[in-house]
Coordinates of C-alpha atoms in Angstrom, one line a residue:
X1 CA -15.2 21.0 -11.3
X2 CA -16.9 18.3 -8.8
X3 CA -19.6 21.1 -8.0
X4 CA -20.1 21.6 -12.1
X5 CA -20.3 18.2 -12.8
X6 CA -23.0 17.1 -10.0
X7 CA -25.1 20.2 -11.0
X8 CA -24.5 19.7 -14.6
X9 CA -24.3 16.4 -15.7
X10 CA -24.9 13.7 -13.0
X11 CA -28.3 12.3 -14.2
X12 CA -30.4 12.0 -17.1
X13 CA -32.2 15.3 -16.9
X14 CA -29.1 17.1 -16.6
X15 CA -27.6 15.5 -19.5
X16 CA -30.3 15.7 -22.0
X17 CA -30.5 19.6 -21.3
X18 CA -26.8 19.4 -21.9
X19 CA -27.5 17.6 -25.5
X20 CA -30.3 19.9 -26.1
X21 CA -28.2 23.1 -25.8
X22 CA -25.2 22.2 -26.9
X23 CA -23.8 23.3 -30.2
X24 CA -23.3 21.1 -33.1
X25 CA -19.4 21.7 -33.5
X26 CA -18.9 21.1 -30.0
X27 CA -21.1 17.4 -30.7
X28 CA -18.9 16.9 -33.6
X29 CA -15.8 17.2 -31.4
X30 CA -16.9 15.0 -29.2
X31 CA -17.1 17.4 -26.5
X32 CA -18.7 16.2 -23.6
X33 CA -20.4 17.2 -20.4
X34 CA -17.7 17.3 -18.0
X35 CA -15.0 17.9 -20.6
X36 CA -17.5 21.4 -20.8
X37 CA -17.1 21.7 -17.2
X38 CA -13.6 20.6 -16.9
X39 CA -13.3 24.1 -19.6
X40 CA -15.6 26.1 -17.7
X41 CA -13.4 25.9 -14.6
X42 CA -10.5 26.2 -16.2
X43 CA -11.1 29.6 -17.0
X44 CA -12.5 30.3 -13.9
X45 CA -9.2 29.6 -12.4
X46 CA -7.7 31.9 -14.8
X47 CA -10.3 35.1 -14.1
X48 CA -9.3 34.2 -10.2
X49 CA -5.1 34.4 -11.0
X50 CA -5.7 37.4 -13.3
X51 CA -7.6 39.7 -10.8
X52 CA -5.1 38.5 -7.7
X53 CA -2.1 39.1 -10.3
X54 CA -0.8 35.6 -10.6
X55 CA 1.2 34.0 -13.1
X56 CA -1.3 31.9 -15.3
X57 CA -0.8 28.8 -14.2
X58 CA -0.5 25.4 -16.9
X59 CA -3.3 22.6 -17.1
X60 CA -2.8 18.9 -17.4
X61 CA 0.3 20.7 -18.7
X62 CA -1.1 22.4 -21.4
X63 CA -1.8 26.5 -21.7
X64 CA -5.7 27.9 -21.7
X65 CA -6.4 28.8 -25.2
X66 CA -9.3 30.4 -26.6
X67 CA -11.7 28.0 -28.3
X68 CA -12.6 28.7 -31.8
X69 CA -16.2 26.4 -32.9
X70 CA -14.6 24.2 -30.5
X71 CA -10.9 24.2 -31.6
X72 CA -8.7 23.6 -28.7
X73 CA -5.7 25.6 -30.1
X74 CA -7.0 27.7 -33.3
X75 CA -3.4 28.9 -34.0
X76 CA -1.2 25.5 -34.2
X77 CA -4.1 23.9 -35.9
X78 CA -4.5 27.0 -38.7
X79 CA -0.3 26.9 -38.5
X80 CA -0.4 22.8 -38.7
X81 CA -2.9 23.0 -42.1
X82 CA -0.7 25.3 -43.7
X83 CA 2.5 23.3 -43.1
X84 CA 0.8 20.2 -44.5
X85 CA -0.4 22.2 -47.5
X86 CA 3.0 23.5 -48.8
X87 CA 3.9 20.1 -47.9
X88 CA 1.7 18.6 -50.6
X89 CA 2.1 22.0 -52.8
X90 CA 6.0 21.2 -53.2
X91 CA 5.3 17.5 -53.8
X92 CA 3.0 18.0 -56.8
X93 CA 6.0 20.5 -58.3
X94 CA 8.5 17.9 -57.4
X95 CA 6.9 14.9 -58.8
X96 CA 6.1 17.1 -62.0
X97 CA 10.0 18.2 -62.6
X98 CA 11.3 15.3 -61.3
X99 CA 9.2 12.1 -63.2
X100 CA 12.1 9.5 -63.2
X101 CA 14.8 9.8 -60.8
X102 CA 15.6 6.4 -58.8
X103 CA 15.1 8.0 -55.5
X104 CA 11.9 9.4 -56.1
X105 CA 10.2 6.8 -54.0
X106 CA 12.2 7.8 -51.4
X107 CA 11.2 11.5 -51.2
X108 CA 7.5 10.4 -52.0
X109 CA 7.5 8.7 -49.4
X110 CA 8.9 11.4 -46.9
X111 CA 6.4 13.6 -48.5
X112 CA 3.4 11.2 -47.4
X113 CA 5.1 11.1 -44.0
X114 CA 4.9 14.6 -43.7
X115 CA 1.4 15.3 -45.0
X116 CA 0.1 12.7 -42.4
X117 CA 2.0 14.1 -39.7
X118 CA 0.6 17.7 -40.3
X119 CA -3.0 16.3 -40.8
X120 CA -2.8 14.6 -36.8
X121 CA -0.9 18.2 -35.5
X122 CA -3.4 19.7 -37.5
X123 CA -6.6 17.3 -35.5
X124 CA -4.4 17.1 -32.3
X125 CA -4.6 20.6 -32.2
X126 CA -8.3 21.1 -32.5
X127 CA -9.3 18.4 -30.3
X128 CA -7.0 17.1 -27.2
X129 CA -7.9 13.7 -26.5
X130 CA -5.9 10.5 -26.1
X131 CA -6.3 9.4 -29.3
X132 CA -5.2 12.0 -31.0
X133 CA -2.5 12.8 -29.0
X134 CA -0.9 9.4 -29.4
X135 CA -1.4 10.1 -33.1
X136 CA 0.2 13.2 -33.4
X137 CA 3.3 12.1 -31.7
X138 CA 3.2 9.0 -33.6
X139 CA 3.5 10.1 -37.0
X140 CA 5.2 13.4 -35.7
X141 CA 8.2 10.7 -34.9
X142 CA 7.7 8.4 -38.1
X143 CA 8.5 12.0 -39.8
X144 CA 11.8 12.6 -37.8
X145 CA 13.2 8.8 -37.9
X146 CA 12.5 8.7 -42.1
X147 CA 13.9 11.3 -42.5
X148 CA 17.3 9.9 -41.1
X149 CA 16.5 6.9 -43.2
X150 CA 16.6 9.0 -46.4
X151 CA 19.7 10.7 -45.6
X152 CA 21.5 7.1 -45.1
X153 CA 19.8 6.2 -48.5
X154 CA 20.7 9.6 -50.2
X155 CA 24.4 9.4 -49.0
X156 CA 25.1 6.0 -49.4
X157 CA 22.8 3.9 -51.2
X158 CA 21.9 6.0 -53.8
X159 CA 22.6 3.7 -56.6
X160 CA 22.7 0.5 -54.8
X161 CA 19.1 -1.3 -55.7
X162 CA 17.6 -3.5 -53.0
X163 CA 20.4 -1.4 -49.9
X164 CA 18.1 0.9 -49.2
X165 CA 14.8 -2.2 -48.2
X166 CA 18.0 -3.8 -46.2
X167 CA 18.5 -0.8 -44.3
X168 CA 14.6 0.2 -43.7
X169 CA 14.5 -3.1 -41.4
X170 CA 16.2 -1.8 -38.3
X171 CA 14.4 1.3 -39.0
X172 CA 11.1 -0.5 -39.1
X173 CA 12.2 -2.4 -35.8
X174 CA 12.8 0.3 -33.7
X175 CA 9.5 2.5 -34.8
X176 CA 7.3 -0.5 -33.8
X177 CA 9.6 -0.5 -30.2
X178 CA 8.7 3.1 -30.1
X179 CA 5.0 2.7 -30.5
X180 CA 4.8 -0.2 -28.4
X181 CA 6.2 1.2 -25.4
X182 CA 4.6 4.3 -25.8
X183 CA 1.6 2.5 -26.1
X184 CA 1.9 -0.1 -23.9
X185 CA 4.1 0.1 -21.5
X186 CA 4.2 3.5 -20.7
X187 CA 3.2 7.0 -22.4
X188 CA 6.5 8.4 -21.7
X189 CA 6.8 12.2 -23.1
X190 CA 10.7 12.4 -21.7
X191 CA 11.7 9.8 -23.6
X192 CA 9.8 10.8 -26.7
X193 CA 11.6 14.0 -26.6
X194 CA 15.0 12.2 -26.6
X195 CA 14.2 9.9 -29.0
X196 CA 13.2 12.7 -31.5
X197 CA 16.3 14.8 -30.3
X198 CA 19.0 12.6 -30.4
X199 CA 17.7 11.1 -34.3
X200 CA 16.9 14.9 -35.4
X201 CA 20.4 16.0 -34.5
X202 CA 22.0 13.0 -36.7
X203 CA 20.2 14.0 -39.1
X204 CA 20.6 17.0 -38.9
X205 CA 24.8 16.9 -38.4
X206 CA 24.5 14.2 -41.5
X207 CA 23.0 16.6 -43.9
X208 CA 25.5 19.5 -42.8
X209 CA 28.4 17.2 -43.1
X210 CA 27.3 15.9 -46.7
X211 CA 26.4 19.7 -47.2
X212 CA 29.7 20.8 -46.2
X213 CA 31.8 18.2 -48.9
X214 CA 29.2 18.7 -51.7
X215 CA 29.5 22.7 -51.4
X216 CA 30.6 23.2 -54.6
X217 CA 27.3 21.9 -55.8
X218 CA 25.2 25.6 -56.5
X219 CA 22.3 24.1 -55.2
X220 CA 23.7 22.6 -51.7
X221 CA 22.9 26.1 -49.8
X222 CA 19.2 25.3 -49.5
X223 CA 19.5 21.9 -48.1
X224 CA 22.0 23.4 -45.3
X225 CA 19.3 26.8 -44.8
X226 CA 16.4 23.8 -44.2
X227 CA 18.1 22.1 -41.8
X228 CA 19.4 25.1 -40.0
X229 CA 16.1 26.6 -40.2
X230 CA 14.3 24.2 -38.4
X231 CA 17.1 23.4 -35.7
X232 CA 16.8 27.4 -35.0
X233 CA 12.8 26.8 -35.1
X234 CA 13.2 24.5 -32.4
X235 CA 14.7 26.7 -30.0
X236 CA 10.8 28.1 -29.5
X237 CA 10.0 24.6 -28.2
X238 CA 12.5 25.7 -25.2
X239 CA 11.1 29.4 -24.9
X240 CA 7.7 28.0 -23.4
X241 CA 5.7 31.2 -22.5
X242 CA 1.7 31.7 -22.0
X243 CA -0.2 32.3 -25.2
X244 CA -0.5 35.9 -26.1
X245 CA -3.7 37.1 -25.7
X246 CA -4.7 33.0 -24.7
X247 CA -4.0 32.8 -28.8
X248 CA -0.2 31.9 -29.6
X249 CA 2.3 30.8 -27.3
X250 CA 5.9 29.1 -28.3
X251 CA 4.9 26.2 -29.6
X252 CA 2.5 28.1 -32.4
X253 CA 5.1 30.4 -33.4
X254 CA 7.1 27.1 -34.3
X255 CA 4.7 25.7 -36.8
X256 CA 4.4 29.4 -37.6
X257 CA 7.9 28.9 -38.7
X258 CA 8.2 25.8 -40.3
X259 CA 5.1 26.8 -43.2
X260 CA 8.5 28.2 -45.5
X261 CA 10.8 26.0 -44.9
X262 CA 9.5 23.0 -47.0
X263 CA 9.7 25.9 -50.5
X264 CA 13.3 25.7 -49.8
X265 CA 13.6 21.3 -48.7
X266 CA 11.5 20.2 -52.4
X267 CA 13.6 22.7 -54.3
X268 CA 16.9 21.4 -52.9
X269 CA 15.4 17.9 -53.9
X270 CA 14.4 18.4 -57.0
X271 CA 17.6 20.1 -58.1
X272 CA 19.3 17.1 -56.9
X273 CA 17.7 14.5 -58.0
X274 CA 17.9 16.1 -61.4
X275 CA 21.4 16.4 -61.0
X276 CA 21.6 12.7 -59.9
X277 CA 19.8 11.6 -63.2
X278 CA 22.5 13.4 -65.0
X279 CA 25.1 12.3 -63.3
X280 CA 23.4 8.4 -64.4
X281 CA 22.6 9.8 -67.9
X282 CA 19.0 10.1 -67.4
X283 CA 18.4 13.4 -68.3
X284 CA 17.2 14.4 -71.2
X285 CA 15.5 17.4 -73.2
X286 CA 12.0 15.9 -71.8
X287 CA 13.0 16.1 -68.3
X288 CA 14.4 19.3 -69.3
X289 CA 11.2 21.1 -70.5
X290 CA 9.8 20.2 -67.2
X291 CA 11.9 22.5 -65.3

């Protein structure tokens, strides 16, 4: 890479014929002379461990992918769109069938959380800088931390007014810890795993639990397939594997897998919180035609 960069791009001349040839997409992407060369041997290395018949080897801990007008990971980032679109999809149906429940801020709001965490997958995927990486794990965690907020406001504070803005504060706290010490104290991907782990399996055991003493409920069994579904989903985080044909690897196949599973979440929620307006003698032949 040394040898690229003092041929390619270690004076003026070198970088203007750089400028001059490269293509716009890559200029929008902010891809730069050495990042070029850092690519260009990287797939050098590759050609080298494919003709000896070596294992294809990881770098900066990341798989070689096949750039697509400059997309770092074409799959996850095509896979990430989609999951934010069904996302917003099942949030325009929920919002139409479900107008004036009490908790409907509350799944807004995890439906906002969502979107935004797809959109910075979805730009983490096609571009691999700091930035965007710190994004994506960012908002990939204010996803998994709200979403054991809302099960504690579901189950307990459903109609308790004012509980559930008590109850957002340690909440609040402990994202900002979260972003401060991965932002300035130290970007530690170890303990960003554990901290998603650990709150994704409360969450995960809350819903089953409240699954398991609401059963009777006919609508219950899509709640408990969502959250199943995505705890199997993450077993492809654990089967890491090189890309197939340098295109999808493990961790594609996982946002692959999640693009259904929010059909099944907003249906769950909007049969419930219809059932909760019921329940408070909210519902209504208005509400009704809506469904």
């Amino acid at each position: 890479m040394h040898w690229c960069g003092v041929r390619n791009c270690s004076n003026s001349t070198h970088l203007a014929d750089f400028e001059a040839k490269r293509p716009w997409y890559l200029s929008v992407l902010q891809w730069e002379c050495w990042d070029e060369c850092d690519h260009y041997c990287m797939w050098h290395v590759v050609k080298v461990f494919q003709y000896n018949g070596l294992a294809i080897p990881q770098f900066h801990g990341k798989w070689p992918f096949y750039r697509v007008l400059g997309i770092q990971e074409p799959a996850s980032m095509l896979f990430s769109v989609l999951n934010g679109f069904v996302h917003f999809y099942m949030w325009q149906k929920f919002k139409r069938k479900v107008p004036n429940c009490h908790l409907n801020s509350i799944w807004n709001t995890q439906a906002l959380l969502s979107i935004n965490a797809w959109f910075w997958s979805a730009v983490f995927h096609t571009r691999d800088i700091p930035l965007t990486e710190k994004l994506d794990y960012f908002c990939a965690f204010s996803m998994v931390l709200y979403s054991f907020y809302s099960l504690i406001v579901r189950v307990y504070c459903s109609h308790k007014s004012g509980l559930p803005l008590f109850i957002a504060v340690p909440f609040l706290s402990y994202f900002a810890y979260h972003i401060y010490y991965l932002s300035y104290i130290r970007f530690d991907y170890g303990y960003n795993m554990k901290a998603n782990i650990i709150i994704g399996l409360l969450n995960s055991c809350g819903w089953l639990m409240w699954c398991y003493k609401y059963r009777h409920k006919r609508y219950v069994w899509k709640c408990a397939v969502s959250v199943l579904a995505v705890n199997l989903l993450l077993l492809l985080e654990l089967c890491d594997f090189p890309p197939w044909k340098f295109t999808i690897d493990a961790h594609a196949l996982w946002h692959l897998g999640t693009i259904p599973v929010p059909l099944l979440w907003y249906s769950f929620l909007i049969e419930d919180s219809l059932n909760e307006m019921k329940d408070l003698g909210l519902y209504d032949s208005s509400v009704k035609k809506l469904c």
